[in-house]
Coordinates of C-alpha atoms in Angstrom, one line a residue:
Chain H
M1 CA 90.5 -18.1 -57.5
K2 CA 88.9 -18.0 -54.0
E3 CA 84.9 -18.5 -53.8
L4 CA 82.4 -16.1 -52.0
K5 CA 78.7 -16.3 -51.5
V6 CA 77.0 -12.9 -50.9
I7 CA 73.5 -13.9 -49.6
K8 CA 70.8 -11.3 -49.3
I9 CA 67.5 -11.9 -47.4
G10 CA 64.5 -9.5 -46.9
G11 CA 61.9 -8.5 -44.5
N12 CA 59.9 -11.7 -45.4
V13 CA 62.5 -13.6 -43.6
I14 CA 63.3 -11.0 -40.8
D15 CA 59.5 -10.8 -40.1
N16 CA 59.4 -14.6 -39.3
P17 CA 61.1 -15.6 -36.2
E18 CA 60.9 -19.3 -37.1
A19 CA 61.9 -18.8 -40.8
L20 CA 64.7 -16.5 -39.7
D21 CA 65.9 -19.5 -37.3
S22 CA 65.6 -22.0 -39.7
F23 CA 67.6 -20.0 -42.5
L24 CA 70.3 -19.0 -40.0
D25 CA 70.6 -22.5 -39.4
K26 CA 71.1 -23.3 -43.1
F27 CA 73.4 -20.2 -43.6
A28 CA 75.6 -21.2 -40.5
A29 CA 76.1 -24.8 -42.3
L30 CA 77.3 -23.5 -45.6
E31 CA 80.9 -24.2 -46.4
G32 CA 83.1 -21.8 -47.5
N33 CA 83.4 -17.9 -47.3
K34 CA 80.3 -15.9 -46.9
I35 CA 78.6 -12.5 -46.3
L36 CA 75.0 -11.9 -45.0
V37 CA 73.1 -8.9 -46.2
H38 CA 70.0 -8.3 -44.5
G39 CA 66.7 -6.1 -44.9
G40 CA 64.5 -4.2 -42.4
G41 CA 61.2 -5.9 -42.3
K42 CA 58.2 -4.6 -40.4
V43 CA 60.1 -3.6 -37.0
A44 CA 61.0 -0.4 -38.0
S45 CA 57.7 0.9 -39.1
E46 CA 56.1 -0.7 -35.9
M47 CA 58.8 1.0 -33.9
L48 CA 57.9 4.2 -35.5
K49 CA 54.4 3.8 -35.0
G50 CA 55.1 3.2 -31.4
L51 CA 57.0 6.4 -31.1
G52 CA 54.1 8.3 -32.9
I53 CA 56.2 8.8 -35.9
E54 CA 54.1 8.1 -39.2
P55 CA 56.1 6.1 -41.6
R56 CA 56.3 7.8 -44.9
M57 CA 56.8 5.7 -48.3
H58 CA 57.1 6.9 -51.7
N59 CA 57.2 4.3 -54.4
G60 CA 57.7 1.8 -51.8
R61 CA 60.8 3.4 -50.5
R62 CA 60.9 5.1 -46.8
I63 CA 61.3 8.7 -46.5
T64 CA 63.8 9.0 -44.1
D65 CA 63.7 12.4 -41.9
A66 CA 66.1 12.7 -38.7
E67 CA 63.8 11.0 -36.3
T68 CA 63.3 8.2 -38.9
L69 CA 66.7 7.8 -39.1
K70 CA 67.4 7.4 -35.8
V71 CA 64.6 4.6 -35.7
V72 CA 66.0 2.6 -38.7
T73 CA 69.6 3.1 -37.2
M74 CA 68.4 1.5 -33.9
V75 CA 66.3 -1.4 -35.6
Y76 CA 68.6 -2.2 -38.5
A77 CA 72.2 -1.7 -37.0
G78 CA 71.0 -2.7 -33.4
L79 CA 68.2 -4.8 -32.9
I80 CA 68.1 -6.7 -36.1
N81 CA 71.7 -6.9 -36.8
K82 CA 73.1 -8.1 -33.3
N83 CA 70.1 -10.5 -32.9
I84 CA 71.2 -12.1 -36.3
V85 CA 74.9 -12.1 -35.2
A86 CA 74.2 -13.6 -31.8
A87 CA 72.1 -16.4 -33.4
L88 CA 75.0 -17.3 -35.7
Q89 CA 77.4 -17.3 -32.8
K90 CA 75.1 -19.8 -31.1
K91 CA 75.2 -21.8 -34.4
G92 CA 78.8 -21.9 -34.4
C93 CA 79.3 -19.2 -37.2
N94 CA 81.7 -16.5 -36.0
A95 CA 79.8 -13.5 -37.1
A96 CA 80.4 -9.6 -37.1
G97 CA 77.5 -7.3 -37.7
L98 CA 78.6 -4.4 -39.8
S99 CA 77.0 -0.8 -41.0
G100 CA 78.8 1.0 -43.6
A101 CA 80.5 3.2 -41.1
D102 CA 82.3 0.3 -39.3
C103 CA 85.8 -0.1 -40.7
N104 CA 84.7 2.6 -43.5
C105 CA 83.3 -0.5 -45.4
I106 CA 80.8 1.2 -47.3
T107 CA 80.1 4.8 -48.1
A108 CA 76.8 6.7 -49.8
D109 CA 75.9 9.5 -51.4
M110 CA 72.6 11.3 -50.2
R111 CA 70.2 11.1 -52.9
P112 CA 69.5 14.4 -54.6
K113 CA 66.5 16.5 -52.9
E114 CA 65.0 16.7 -56.4
P115 CA 62.3 15.3 -57.8
I116 CA 61.9 13.6 -54.4
D117 CA 63.4 14.6 -51.1
F118 CA 63.9 11.3 -49.5
G119 CA 65.8 12.7 -46.5
F120 CA 68.8 10.7 -45.1
V121 CA 68.7 8.2 -47.8
G122 CA 71.8 7.4 -49.8
D123 CA 72.9 5.6 -52.9
I124 CA 76.1 3.4 -52.5
A125 CA 79.2 5.4 -53.5
E126 CA 82.0 2.9 -52.6
V127 CA 82.5 -0.6 -51.2
N128 CA 85.7 -1.2 -49.4
A129 CA 86.6 -4.6 -50.3
G130 CA 89.8 -4.8 -48.1
A131 CA 87.6 -4.2 -45.1
F132 CA 85.3 -7.1 -46.0
G133 CA 88.3 -9.3 -46.8
M134 CA 90.0 -8.8 -43.3
F135 CA 86.8 -10.6 -41.9
I136 CA 86.8 -13.3 -44.5
E137 CA 90.6 -14.0 -44.4
N138 CA 90.2 -14.3 -40.5
G139 CA 87.2 -16.6 -40.7
I140 CA 84.7 -14.1 -39.6
V141 CA 81.5 -13.8 -41.4
P142 CA 80.3 -10.3 -42.1
V143 CA 76.4 -9.6 -41.3
V144 CA 75.7 -6.4 -43.1
C145 CA 72.7 -4.1 -42.4
A146 CA 71.5 -1.0 -45.1
I147 CA 73.0 1.8 -42.8
N148 CA 76.0 3.5 -44.4
H149 CA 77.4 6.5 -44.0
D150 CA 78.7 9.5 -46.0
G151 CA 82.1 9.4 -44.6
N152 CA 81.3 13.0 -43.1
G153 CA 79.6 12.0 -40.0
T154 CA 76.1 11.3 -41.5
L155 CA 74.6 8.0 -41.5
L156 CA 72.3 7.1 -44.5
N157 CA 69.4 4.8 -45.2
T158 CA 70.1 2.7 -48.2
N159 CA 68.7 -0.3 -50.2
A160 CA 69.5 -3.5 -48.7
D161 CA 69.3 -5.0 -52.4
S162 CA 71.8 -2.4 -53.6
V163 CA 74.2 -3.1 -50.7
A164 CA 74.4 -6.7 -51.4
S165 CA 74.6 -5.9 -55.2
A166 CA 77.5 -3.6 -54.8
I167 CA 79.2 -5.9 -52.2
S168 CA 78.9 -8.6 -54.8
V169 CA 80.5 -6.7 -57.5
A170 CA 83.2 -5.2 -55.4
M171 CA 84.2 -8.6 -54.2
A172 CA 84.4 -10.1 -57.4
E173 CA 87.9 -8.7 -58.0
E174 CA 89.6 -10.8 -55.4
Y175 CA 86.8 -14.0 -55.1
K176 CA 84.8 -16.0 -57.4
T177 CA 81.6 -14.3 -56.2
S178 CA 78.0 -15.8 -56.1
F179 CA 75.3 -13.4 -55.3
V180 CA 72.3 -15.2 -53.6
F181 CA 69.3 -13.4 -53.6
C182 CA 66.7 -14.7 -51.6
F183 CA 62.9 -13.5 -52.1
E184 CA 59.4 -14.8 -51.5
K185 CA 59.2 -17.2 -54.3
Q186 CA 61.2 -20.4 -55.2
G187 CA 63.0 -18.6 -58.4
V188 CA 62.2 -17.1 -61.6
L189 CA 59.1 -18.8 -62.7
Y190 CA 57.9 -19.6 -66.3
D191 CA 54.4 -19.6 -65.4
K192 CA 54.2 -17.0 -62.8
D193 CA 51.3 -18.9 -61.2
D194 CA 53.1 -22.1 -60.8
D195 CA 55.6 -22.5 -58.2
S196 CA 56.9 -25.8 -59.8
S197 CA 58.0 -23.8 -63.1
V198 CA 61.2 -22.4 -61.7
I199 CA 63.5 -21.7 -64.7
P200 CA 67.0 -23.3 -63.6
V201 CA 69.6 -21.3 -65.5
I202 CA 68.7 -18.0 -67.5
D203 CA 71.3 -16.4 -69.9
K204 CA 71.1 -12.7 -71.6
A205 CA 69.4 -14.7 -74.8
M206 CA 66.9 -16.5 -72.8
F207 CA 66.3 -13.4 -70.8
E208 CA 65.3 -11.2 -73.8
S209 CA 63.2 -14.1 -75.1
L210 CA 61.4 -14.5 -71.5
K211 CA 60.7 -10.6 -71.7
A212 CA 59.4 -10.5 -75.4
E213 CA 57.1 -13.4 -74.2
G214 CA 56.0 -11.3 -71.2
R215 CA 56.9 -14.1 -68.8
V216 CA 59.1 -11.8 -66.6
A217 CA 57.3 -8.5 -65.9
D218 CA 56.8 -6.2 -62.9
G219 CA 59.2 -6.8 -59.7
M220 CA 61.0 -9.5 -61.6
L221 CA 62.1 -7.4 -64.5
P222 CA 64.3 -5.0 -62.4
K223 CA 65.6 -7.8 -60.3
L224 CA 66.8 -9.8 -63.5
E225 CA 68.1 -6.4 -65.1
N226 CA 70.1 -5.8 -61.6
A227 CA 71.4 -9.4 -61.9
F228 CA 72.7 -9.0 -65.4
A229 CA 74.3 -5.7 -64.6
A230 CA 75.9 -7.5 -61.6
I231 CA 77.4 -10.2 -64.2
E232 CA 78.6 -7.7 -66.4
K233 CA 80.5 -6.0 -63.6
G234 CA 82.3 -9.4 -62.7
V235 CA 80.1 -11.4 -60.5
S236 CA 80.3 -15.2 -61.5
E237 CA 76.6 -15.9 -60.9
V238 CA 73.5 -14.3 -59.4
V239 CA 71.3 -17.1 -57.9
I240 CA 67.4 -16.3 -57.0
K241 CA 65.8 -18.3 -54.8
H242 CA 63.8 -18.7 -51.6
A243 CA 65.4 -18.3 -48.3
G244 CA 63.9 -21.6 -47.1
N245 CA 65.8 -23.4 -50.1
L246 CA 69.1 -22.2 -49.0
D247 CA 70.5 -25.9 -48.6
K248 CA 68.3 -27.2 -51.7
P249 CA 68.9 -26.6 -55.5
I250 CA 65.5 -25.1 -56.3
E251 CA 66.8 -21.6 -57.6
T252 CA 67.3 -19.9 -60.8
K253 CA 70.8 -19.3 -61.8
I254 CA 71.5 -16.0 -63.6
K255 CA 74.9 -16.6 -65.8
Chain J
M1 CA 105.6 -4.7 -25.4
K2 CA 103.3 -2.7 -27.7
E3 CA 101.2 0.0 -25.9
L4 CA 97.3 0.3 -25.9
K5 CA 94.9 2.7 -24.2
V6 CA 91.5 1.5 -23.3
I7 CA 89.3 4.6 -22.7
K8 CA 85.9 4.6 -21.1
I9 CA 83.3 7.2 -21.5
G10 CA 80.0 7.5 -19.8
G11 CA 76.6 8.8 -20.2
N12 CA 77.8 12.5 -19.3
V13 CA 79.7 12.7 -22.3
I14 CA 77.0 10.8 -24.6
D15 CA 74.2 13.0 -23.5
N16 CA 76.1 16.2 -24.5
P17 CA 76.4 16.4 -28.3
E18 CA 78.9 19.1 -28.0
A19 CA 81.0 17.5 -25.3
L20 CA 81.0 14.2 -27.0
D21 CA 82.2 15.9 -30.6
S22 CA 84.8 17.4 -28.5
F23 CA 86.0 14.4 -27.0
L24 CA 85.9 12.5 -30.2
D25 CA 88.2 15.0 -31.7
K26 CA 90.8 14.3 -28.9
F27 CA 90.2 10.7 -29.3
A28 CA 90.7 10.6 -32.9
A29 CA 93.9 12.4 -32.6
L30 CA 95.2 10.4 -30.0
E31 CA 98.5 8.4 -31.2
G32 CA 99.0 4.6 -31.0
N33 CA 96.5 1.8 -30.3
K34 CA 93.4 2.5 -28.5
I35 CA 89.8 1.0 -27.7
L36 CA 86.7 3.0 -26.9
V37 CA 84.2 1.8 -24.9
H38 CA 81.1 3.8 -24.2
G39 CA 78.1 3.9 -22.0
G40 CA 74.6 4.7 -22.7
G41 CA 73.3 7.9 -21.2
K42 CA 69.8 9.1 -21.2
V43 CA 68.6 8.1 -24.6
A44 CA 67.5 4.7 -23.7
S45 CA 65.4 5.9 -20.9
E46 CA 63.9 8.6 -23.0
M47 CA 63.0 6.0 -25.8
L48 CA 61.5 3.6 -23.2
K49 CA 59.3 6.4 -21.9
G50 CA 58.5 7.4 -25.6
L51 CA 57.4 3.9 -26.2
G52 CA 55.4 3.8 -22.8
I53 CA 57.8 1.6 -20.9
E54 CA 58.5 2.8 -17.5
P55 CA 62.5 2.6 -16.9
R56 CA 62.9 0.5 -13.7
M57 CA 66.1 0.6 -11.9
H58 CA 67.5 -1.2 -8.6
N59 CA 70.7 0.6 -6.9
G60 CA 71.3 2.3 -10.0
R61 CA 71.1 -0.4 -12.5
R62 CA 68.8 -0.9 -14.6
I63 CA 66.1 -4.1 -14.5
T64 CA 66.2 -5.4 -18.0
D65 CA 62.9 -7.1 -19.2
A66 CA 62.6 -8.4 -22.7
E67 CA 61.0 -5.3 -24.1
T68 CA 63.8 -3.2 -22.4
L69 CA 66.5 -5.5 -23.7
K70 CA 65.3 -4.5 -27.3
V71 CA 65.4 -1.0 -26.6
V72 CA 68.8 -0.8 -25.0
T73 CA 70.0 -3.2 -27.8
M74 CA 68.6 -0.5 -30.4
V75 CA 70.2 2.4 -28.5
Y76 CA 73.6 1.1 -27.3
A77 CA 74.5 -1.1 -30.2
G78 CA 72.8 0.9 -32.8
L79 CA 72.1 4.4 -32.3
I80 CA 74.8 5.7 -30.1
N81 CA 77.3 3.2 -31.5
K82 CA 77.1 3.8 -35.1
N83 CA 76.8 7.6 -34.8
I84 CA 80.0 7.6 -32.8
V85 CA 81.8 5.4 -35.4
A86 CA 80.4 7.6 -38.1
A87 CA 81.9 10.7 -36.3
L88 CA 85.3 9.1 -35.6
Q89 CA 85.3 8.1 -39.4
K90 CA 84.8 11.8 -40.4
K91 CA 87.7 12.6 -38.1
G92 CA 89.7 10.3 -40.1
C93 CA 89.8 7.4 -37.4
N94 CA 89.0 4.4 -38.9
A95 CA 86.7 2.8 -36.4
A96 CA 84.4 -0.3 -36.1
G97 CA 81.8 -0.7 -33.6
L98 CA 81.2 -3.9 -31.7
S99 CA 79.0 -5.5 -29.3
G100 CA 80.3 -8.5 -27.4
A101 CA 78.3 -10.8 -30.1
D102 CA 80.3 -9.3 -33.0
C103 CA 83.3 -11.7 -33.7
N104 CA 82.4 -13.2 -30.4
C105 CA 84.6 -10.7 -28.6
I106 CA 82.9 -10.7 -25.1
T107 CA 80.7 -13.4 -23.6
A108 CA 78.5 -12.5 -20.4
D109 CA 76.6 -14.9 -17.9
M110 CA 73.1 -14.1 -17.0
R111 CA 73.0 -12.6 -13.6
P112 CA 71.6 -15.1 -10.9
K113 CA 67.8 -14.1 -10.3
E114 CA 68.1 -14.1 -6.6
P115 CA 68.1 -11.8 -4.5
I116 CA 67.1 -9.5 -7.5
D117 CA 66.2 -10.2 -10.7
F118 CA 67.7 -7.9 -13.1
G119 CA 66.5 -9.8 -16.3
F120 CA 68.6 -9.9 -19.4
V121 CA 71.6 -8.4 -17.5
G122 CA 74.9 -10.1 -17.4
D123 CA 78.2 -10.0 -15.8
I124 CA 81.1 -10.5 -18.0
A125 CA 82.4 -14.2 -18.6
E126 CA 85.4 -13.9 -21.3
V127 CA 87.0 -11.4 -23.6
N128 CA 88.0 -12.6 -26.6
A129 CA 91.6 -10.7 -26.9
G130 CA 92.5 -12.2 -30.2
A131 CA 89.4 -10.6 -31.7
F132 CA 90.3 -7.3 -30.5
G133 CA 93.8 -7.9 -31.6
M134 CA 92.6 -8.4 -35.2
F135 CA 91.2 -4.7 -35.6
I136 CA 94.0 -3.1 -33.7
E137 CA 96.8 -5.0 -35.8
N138 CA 94.9 -4.2 -38.8
G139 CA 94.7 -0.1 -37.9
I140 CA 91.1 -0.2 -36.7
V141 CA 89.7 1.3 -33.4
P142 CA 87.0 -0.9 -31.8
V143 CA 84.3 1.2 -30.4
V144 CA 82.6 -1.2 -27.7
C145 CA 78.9 -0.8 -26.4
A146 CA 78.0 -2.8 -23.1
I147 CA 75.6 -5.1 -25.2
N148 CA 76.9 -8.8 -24.9
H149 CA 75.8 -12.0 -25.5
D150 CA 75.7 -15.6 -23.7
G151 CA 77.0 -17.5 -26.6
N152 CA 73.3 -19.4 -26.5
G153 CA 71.6 -16.7 -28.9
T154 CA 70.7 -14.1 -26.1
L155 CA 71.8 -10.5 -25.9
L156 CA 72.8 -9.4 -22.4
N157 CA 73.0 -5.7 -20.8
T158 CA 76.2 -5.5 -19.3
N159 CA 77.9 -2.5 -17.1
A160 CA 80.2 -0.5 -19.4
D161 CA 82.7 0.3 -16.7
S162 CA 83.0 -3.6 -16.1
V163 CA 83.3 -4.1 -19.8
A164 CA 86.3 -1.5 -20.1
S165 CA 88.1 -3.1 -17.1
A166 CA 87.6 -6.6 -18.3
I167 CA 88.9 -5.4 -21.6
S168 CA 91.9 -3.7 -20.5
V169 CA 92.9 -6.8 -18.2
A170 CA 92.3 -9.3 -21.1
M171 CA 94.6 -7.0 -23.5
A172 CA 97.2 -6.7 -20.9
E173 CA 98.5 -10.2 -21.8
E174 CA 99.7 -8.7 -25.2
Y175 CA 99.9 -5.1 -24.8
K176 CA 101.3 -2.7 -22.2
T177 CA 97.6 -1.2 -21.3
S178 CA 96.7 2.0 -19.7
F179 CA 92.9 2.0 -19.0
V180 CA 91.7 5.6 -18.9
F181 CA 88.6 6.1 -17.0
C182 CA 86.9 9.4 -18.0
F183 CA 84.0 10.8 -15.6
E184 CA 82.6 14.0 -14.4
K185 CA 85.3 15.0 -12.1
Q186 CA 89.0 16.1 -12.5
G187 CA 90.2 12.9 -11.2
V188 CA 90.8 11.8 -7.6
L189 CA 90.7 15.2 -5.4
Y190 CA 92.5 15.3 -2.0
D191 CA 89.6 18.0 -0.9
K192 CA 86.3 16.7 -2.6
D193 CA 84.9 20.3 -3.1
D194 CA 88.2 21.7 -4.8
D195 CA 88.7 20.6 -8.3
S196 CA 92.2 22.2 -8.2
S197 CA 93.4 19.2 -5.6
V198 CA 93.7 16.3 -8.1
I199 CA 95.9 13.9 -6.9
P200 CA 98.5 13.1 -9.5
V201 CA 99.6 9.5 -8.7
I202 CA 98.1 7.0 -6.2
D203 CA 99.8 3.8 -5.2
K204 CA 98.4 1.3 -2.9
A205 CA 99.8 2.6 0.3
M206 CA 98.5 5.9 -0.4
F207 CA 95.3 4.7 -1.1
E208 CA 95.2 3.0 2.3
S209 CA 96.0 6.3 3.9
L210 CA 93.3 8.4 2.0
K211 CA 90.7 5.7 3.0
A212 CA 91.7 6.2 6.6
E213 CA 91.4 9.9 6.4
G214 CA 88.1 9.5 4.8
R215 CA 89.1 11.3 1.7
V216 CA 88.2 8.9 -0.7
A217 CA 84.4 7.7 0.1
D218 CA 81.1 7.1 -1.7
G219 CA 81.2 6.5 -5.5
M220 CA 85.1 6.9 -5.4
L221 CA 85.9 3.9 -3.2
P222 CA 84.6 1.2 -5.7
K223 CA 86.3 3.0 -8.6
L224 CA 89.7 2.9 -6.9
E225 CA 89.1 -0.6 -5.7
N226 CA 88.1 -1.6 -9.2
A227 CA 91.5 0.2 -10.5
F228 CA 93.8 -1.6 -8.1
A229 CA 91.9 -5.1 -9.1
A230 CA 92.9 -4.4 -12.6
I231 CA 96.4 -3.4 -11.8
E232 CA 96.8 -6.8 -9.9
K233 CA 95.4 -8.5 -12.9
G234 CA 98.2 -6.8 -15.1
V235 CA 96.9 -3.4 -16.3
S236 CA 99.9 -0.9 -16.2
E237 CA 98.0 1.8 -14.8
V238 CA 94.4 3.0 -14.6
V239 CA 93.9 6.8 -15.3
I240 CA 90.9 8.5 -14.0
K241 CA 90.2 11.9 -15.6
H242 CA 87.4 14.2 -17.0
A243 CA 86.7 13.3 -20.9
G244 CA 87.1 17.0 -21.7
N245 CA 90.7 16.6 -20.5
L246 CA 91.6 13.8 -22.5
D247 CA 94.5 15.7 -24.5
K248 CA 95.8 17.4 -21.1
P249 CA 97.9 16.1 -18.1
I250 CA 95.2 16.6 -15.5
E251 CA 94.5 13.3 -13.9
T252 CA 95.0 10.7 -11.2
K253 CA 97.4 7.8 -12.2
I254 CA 96.9 4.8 -10.2
K255 CA 99.6 2.3 -10.3

């Protein structure tokens, strides 16, 4: 079975030009089939403020009215996506920037308006594995932003973690897929205050005991639950690591 | 030889939501291989003003400093491009939005800084016909904005007419290519004040006599010169018409 890496980077990389450039160097050098999924970072909020639109959040998720949708579409699918693609081209990596509307590669459903109306926010409905496959088989690296469409002409803002996870699951039917989730820590830490305590491999049994000991909690708990959900749906492994370590074996593998 | 239509729409269509929707209906219904190239319209200037950046023009061409480049990248490659793609998907047309950086499909050279420094403005260097061919052969319709890259990590704002013309010329090696140039008139008019005086076909000899009679002048002169230049480079025909007439044989064919 052919192999594929789906790599997700978040706002902490996007917001730091040197960190982003260094990550893209390492990403470009990575051998084999790969897909990059990127989040948004602070640029959209800054742009909204510049235009006099107050960013509104609920539990860390952006409430996206029509004007906000315009801005996140511009920033995520335009500014950030095209600059990443141009930088990868410079580094010899033939990339193509995609929203879910392009090649109909990801559809989303608008989130129900109760209990909270998030506006133009969607949850992933379907990933078109064949569309991503076309790029990969032609040696082109998809660079995916979290703007998707409902198939009925409306763009929807979605969660970039969910996009990366859903792509990994969809591609796992045709490829031995590794989902590399980059975040601001070195991996899952045995002692959350000690960066050198990265746990190299976690399986379901170990996860249960780490949970019982209270060693995974807060933000790490849903990340690991999502990781195991992806594995149950056919993804070969989920790797959690710092974007700066893309070329180093400092990471937690979830199997 | 397989056939291909390259269709260019400008700001007059982009700026009018009903005209755009009606055009996209007709475009989606068009049989055969096709590529859409779109201009920018007024949205970028409005966005610049909203952000307190004064749009600067020289002879009708935008001077693009670093902040302006960000805004045109957002508006052309993000907002306009993705909304057109989502609308086409709704209409059953499987489209993919592209900047020149995506799949390295168009490179541009920054314009010399003398006599006028236009900033991040480029002239087309090379069109990657194979990249467009990949989409077409997979039944996907490229939707192209006029943001290109220099291959060295820098995005450049280019002229959408030139993008459409360069794509037509590059594709003409593999496809019998018709370049359909939509603008605000019904076609080339024999009497510029009479919309019903559309000249159906113009060849080089007729062009010379129309010029001598002063019947083509001002903005129409460079359009026709570019049309004949495209034909000399292998494009089968250039069609000049109103976007609203895409489904009607009201047009001027240049052969």
